Short mmCIF file of C-alpha atoms in Angstrom, two decimals:
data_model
loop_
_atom_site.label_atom_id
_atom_site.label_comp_id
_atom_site.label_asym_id
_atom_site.label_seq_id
_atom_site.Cartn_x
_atom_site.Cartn_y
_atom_site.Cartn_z
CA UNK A 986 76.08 -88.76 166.99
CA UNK A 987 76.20 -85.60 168.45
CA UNK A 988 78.05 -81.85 168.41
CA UNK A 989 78.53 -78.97 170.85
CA UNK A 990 75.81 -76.85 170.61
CA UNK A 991 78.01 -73.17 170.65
CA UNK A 992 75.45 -70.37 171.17
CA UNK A 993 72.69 -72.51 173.01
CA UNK A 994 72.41 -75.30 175.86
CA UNK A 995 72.31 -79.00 174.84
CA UNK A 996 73.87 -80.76 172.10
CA UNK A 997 73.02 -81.08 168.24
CA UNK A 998 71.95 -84.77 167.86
CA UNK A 999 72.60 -86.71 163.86
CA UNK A 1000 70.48 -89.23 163.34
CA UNK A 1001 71.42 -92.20 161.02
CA UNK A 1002 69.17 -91.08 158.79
CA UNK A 1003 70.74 -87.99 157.85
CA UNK A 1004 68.24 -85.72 159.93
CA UNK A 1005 69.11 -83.27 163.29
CA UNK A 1006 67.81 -81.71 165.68
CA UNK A 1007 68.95 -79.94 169.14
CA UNK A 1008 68.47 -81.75 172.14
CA UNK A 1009 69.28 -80.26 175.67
CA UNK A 1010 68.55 -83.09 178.33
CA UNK A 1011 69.62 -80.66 181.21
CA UNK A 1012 72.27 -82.98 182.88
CA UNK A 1013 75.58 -84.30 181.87
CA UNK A 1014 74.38 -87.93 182.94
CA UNK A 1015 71.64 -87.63 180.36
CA UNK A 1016 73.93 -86.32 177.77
CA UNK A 1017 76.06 -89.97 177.36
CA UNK A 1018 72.17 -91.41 176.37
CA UNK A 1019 72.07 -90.00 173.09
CA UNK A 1020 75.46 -92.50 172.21
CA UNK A 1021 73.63 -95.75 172.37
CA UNK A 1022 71.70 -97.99 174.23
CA UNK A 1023 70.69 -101.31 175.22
CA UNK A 1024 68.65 -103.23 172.89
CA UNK A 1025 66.70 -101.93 170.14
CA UNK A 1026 69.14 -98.61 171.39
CA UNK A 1027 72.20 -100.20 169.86
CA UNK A 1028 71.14 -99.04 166.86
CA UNK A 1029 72.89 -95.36 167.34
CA UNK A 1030 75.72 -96.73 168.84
CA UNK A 1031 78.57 -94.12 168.41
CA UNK A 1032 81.38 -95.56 171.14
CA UNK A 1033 83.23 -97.78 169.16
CA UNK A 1034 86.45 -96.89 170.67
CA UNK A 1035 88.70 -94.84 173.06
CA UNK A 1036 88.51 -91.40 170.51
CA UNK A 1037 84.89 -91.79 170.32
CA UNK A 1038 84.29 -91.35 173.93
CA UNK A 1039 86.83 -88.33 174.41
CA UNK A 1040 85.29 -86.64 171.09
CA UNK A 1041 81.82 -87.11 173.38
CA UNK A 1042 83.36 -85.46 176.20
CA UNK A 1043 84.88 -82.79 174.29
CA UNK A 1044 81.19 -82.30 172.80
CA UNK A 1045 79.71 -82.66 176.30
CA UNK A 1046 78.39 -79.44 179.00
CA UNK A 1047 81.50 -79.83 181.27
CA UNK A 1048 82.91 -76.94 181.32
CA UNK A 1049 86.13 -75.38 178.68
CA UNK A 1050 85.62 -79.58 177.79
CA UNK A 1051 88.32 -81.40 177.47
CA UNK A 1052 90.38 -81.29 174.07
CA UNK A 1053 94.10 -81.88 174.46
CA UNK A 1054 94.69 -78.39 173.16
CA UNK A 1055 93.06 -77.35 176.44
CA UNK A 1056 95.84 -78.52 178.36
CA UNK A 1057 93.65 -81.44 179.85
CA UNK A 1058 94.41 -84.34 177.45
CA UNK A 1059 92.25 -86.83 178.64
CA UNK A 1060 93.39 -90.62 177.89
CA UNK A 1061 91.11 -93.21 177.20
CA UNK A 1062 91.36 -96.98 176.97
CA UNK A 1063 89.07 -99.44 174.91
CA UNK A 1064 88.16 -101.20 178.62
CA UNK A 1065 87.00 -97.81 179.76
CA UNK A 1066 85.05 -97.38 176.37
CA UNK A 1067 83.28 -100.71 177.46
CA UNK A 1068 83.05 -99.54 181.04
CA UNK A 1069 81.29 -96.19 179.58
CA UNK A 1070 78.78 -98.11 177.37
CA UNK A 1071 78.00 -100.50 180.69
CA UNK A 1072 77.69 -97.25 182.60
CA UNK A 1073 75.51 -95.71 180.00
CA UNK A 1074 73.12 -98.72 179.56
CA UNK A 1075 72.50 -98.82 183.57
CA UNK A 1076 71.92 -94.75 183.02
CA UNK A 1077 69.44 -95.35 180.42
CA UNK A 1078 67.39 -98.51 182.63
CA UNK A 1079 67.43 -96.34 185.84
CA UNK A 1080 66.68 -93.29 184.52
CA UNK A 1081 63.34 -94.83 182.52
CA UNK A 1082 62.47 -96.54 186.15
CA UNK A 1083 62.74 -93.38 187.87
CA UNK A 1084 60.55 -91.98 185.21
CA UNK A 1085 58.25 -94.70 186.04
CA UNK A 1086 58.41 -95.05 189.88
CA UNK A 1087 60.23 -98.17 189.58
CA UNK A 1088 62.85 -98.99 192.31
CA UNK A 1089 66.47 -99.42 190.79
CA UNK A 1090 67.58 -102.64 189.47
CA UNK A 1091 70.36 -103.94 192.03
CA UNK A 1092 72.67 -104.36 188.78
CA UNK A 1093 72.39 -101.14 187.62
CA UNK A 1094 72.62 -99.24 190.90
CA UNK A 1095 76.25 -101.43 191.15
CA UNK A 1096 76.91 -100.53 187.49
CA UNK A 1097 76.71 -96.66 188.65
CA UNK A 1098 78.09 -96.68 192.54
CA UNK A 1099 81.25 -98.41 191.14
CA UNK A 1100 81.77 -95.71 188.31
CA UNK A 1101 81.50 -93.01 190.72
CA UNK A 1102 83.40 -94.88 193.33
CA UNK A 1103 86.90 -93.81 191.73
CA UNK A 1104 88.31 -90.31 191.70
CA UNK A 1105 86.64 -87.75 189.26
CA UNK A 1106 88.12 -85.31 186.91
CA UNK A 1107 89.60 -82.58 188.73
CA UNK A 1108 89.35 -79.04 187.81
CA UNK A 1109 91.85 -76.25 188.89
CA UNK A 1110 91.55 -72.57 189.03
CA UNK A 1111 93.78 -71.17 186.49
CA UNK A 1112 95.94 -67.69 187.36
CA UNK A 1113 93.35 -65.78 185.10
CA UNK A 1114 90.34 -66.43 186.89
CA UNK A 1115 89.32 -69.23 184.77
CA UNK A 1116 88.45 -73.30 185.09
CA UNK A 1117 90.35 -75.54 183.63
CA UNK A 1118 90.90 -79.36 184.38
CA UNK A 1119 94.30 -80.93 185.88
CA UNK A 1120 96.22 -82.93 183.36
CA UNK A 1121 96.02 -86.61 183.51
CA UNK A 1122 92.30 -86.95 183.23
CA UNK A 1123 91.17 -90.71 182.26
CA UNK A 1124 88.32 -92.74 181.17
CA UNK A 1125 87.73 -93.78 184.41
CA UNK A 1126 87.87 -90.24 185.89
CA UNK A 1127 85.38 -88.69 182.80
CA UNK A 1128 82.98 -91.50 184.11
CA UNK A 1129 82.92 -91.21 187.89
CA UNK A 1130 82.15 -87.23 186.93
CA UNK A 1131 79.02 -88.63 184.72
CA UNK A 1132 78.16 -91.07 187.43
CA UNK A 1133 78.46 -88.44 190.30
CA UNK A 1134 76.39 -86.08 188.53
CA UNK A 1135 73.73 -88.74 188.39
CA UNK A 1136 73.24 -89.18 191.88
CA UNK A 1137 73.25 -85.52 192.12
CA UNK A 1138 70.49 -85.86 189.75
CA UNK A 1139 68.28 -88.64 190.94
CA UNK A 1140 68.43 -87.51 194.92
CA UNK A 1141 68.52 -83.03 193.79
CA UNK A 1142 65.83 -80.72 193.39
CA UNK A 1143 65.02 -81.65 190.59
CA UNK A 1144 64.61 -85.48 190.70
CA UNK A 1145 60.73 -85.16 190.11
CA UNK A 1146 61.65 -83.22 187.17
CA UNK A 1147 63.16 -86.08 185.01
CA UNK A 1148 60.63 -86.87 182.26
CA UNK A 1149 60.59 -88.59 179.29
CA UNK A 1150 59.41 -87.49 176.21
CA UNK A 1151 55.81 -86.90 175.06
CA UNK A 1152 55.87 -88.17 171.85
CA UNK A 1153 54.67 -92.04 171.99
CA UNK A 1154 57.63 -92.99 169.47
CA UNK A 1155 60.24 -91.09 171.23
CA UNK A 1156 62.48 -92.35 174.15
CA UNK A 1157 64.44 -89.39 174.69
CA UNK A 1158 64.74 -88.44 178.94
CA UNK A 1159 65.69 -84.84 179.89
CA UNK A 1160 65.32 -83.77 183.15
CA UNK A 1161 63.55 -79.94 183.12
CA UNK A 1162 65.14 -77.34 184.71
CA UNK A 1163 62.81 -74.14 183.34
CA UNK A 1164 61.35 -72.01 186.14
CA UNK A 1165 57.70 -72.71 184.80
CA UNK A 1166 58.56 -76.88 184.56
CA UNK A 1167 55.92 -77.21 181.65
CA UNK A 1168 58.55 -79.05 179.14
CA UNK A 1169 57.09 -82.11 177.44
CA UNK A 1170 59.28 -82.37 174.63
CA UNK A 1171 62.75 -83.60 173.92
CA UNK A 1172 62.88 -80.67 170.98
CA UNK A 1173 60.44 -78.24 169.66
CA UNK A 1174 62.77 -78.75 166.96
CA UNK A 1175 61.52 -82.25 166.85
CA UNK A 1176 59.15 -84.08 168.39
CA UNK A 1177 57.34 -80.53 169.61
CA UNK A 1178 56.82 -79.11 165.88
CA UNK A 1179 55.76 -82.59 165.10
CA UNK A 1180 53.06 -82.18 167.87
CA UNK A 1181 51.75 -78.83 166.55
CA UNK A 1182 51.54 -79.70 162.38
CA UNK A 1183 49.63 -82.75 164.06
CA UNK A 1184 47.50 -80.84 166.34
CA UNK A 1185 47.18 -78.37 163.43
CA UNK A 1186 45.90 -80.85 160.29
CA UNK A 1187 43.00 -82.54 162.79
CA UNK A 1188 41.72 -78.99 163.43
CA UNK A 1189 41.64 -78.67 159.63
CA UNK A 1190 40.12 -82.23 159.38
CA UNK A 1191 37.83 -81.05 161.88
CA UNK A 1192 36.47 -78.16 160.25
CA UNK A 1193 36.00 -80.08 157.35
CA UNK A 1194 33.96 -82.31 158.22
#
């Protein structure tokens, strides 16, 4: 589960277990990750139905998002909520291939050319100077905009820069946009300050001994 981070990029991610941390993965593609996954990944499955997916959207970086109030009210259907956890699976095997070197399953690479195949949201230019996005918006149209922004991602600047994370039980993949492109973690929050107590009681050990 996850919520709009309001001062700071990324989104703060709830774990089943009660605990949280922030989690910026850098790319709306890699944002729909945190809702699930295939396999053992089904465990944090939060897309159970048509709300779900719109509350993720609303929660997501696109821009003003896209709550009702906002004039966009985006409808969603439960096929598209299947469509969006099929779309999000395929995200989750090509990204870790990329990550790896591994050319994309023919599946997959279907899975996400199809989503992006139909019309995106469209955003307008309001009379203030401001973005907004056209009324009408659908399931369909959220996910072509997550599936265009992947091939953005995976053929951009910064395709070499989509890493997983360091931490050996951690499967989080962010893609690093810093200037210096030194990030190994998901979240200092997390698996980063789990690095340094580490790193920090085998110096002690060491000196111990």
């Amino acid at each position: 589960m996850s919520e709009k981070a309001t001062d700071t990029p990324g989104l703060v991610l709830r774990h089943p277990d009660g605990s949280s941390f922030r989690f910026d993965p850098g790319a709306l593609c890699l944002e729909l990750l945190p809702t699930g996954g295939p396999g053992p990944l089904a465990y944090f499955e939060v897309l159970n139905e048509p709300a779900d997916l719109v509350r993720w959207a609303e929660e997501s970086r696109l821009p003003d998002g896209l709550a009702a109030g906002a004039g966009a009210g985006l409808v969603v259907s439960a096929a598209e909520v299947a469509e969006a956890r099929a779309l999000r699976d395929a995200l989750w095997r090509l990204t870790e291939g990329h990550v790896r070197g591994a050319p994309p399953g023919p599946d997959d690479l279907a899975t996400l050319n199809d989503a992006a195949a139909h019309p995106p949201l469209t955003a307008r230019l309001t009379a203030d100077g401001g973005r907004a996005w056209a009324a009408g918006g659908t399931g369909a149209g959220l996910l072509s905009t997550v599936a265009r922004d992947a091939v953005d991602l995976f053929t951009g600047a910064h395709a070499h820069r989509i890493r997983a994370c360091g931490a050996h039980d951690c499967r989080l993949l962010f893609v690093d946009t810093s200037r210096p492109g030194k990030r190994r973690w998901c979240s200092m929050e997390r698996c980063g300050n789990r690095a340094k107590v580490r790193a920090h009681r085998a110096r002690l050990t060491a000196g111990d001994e």
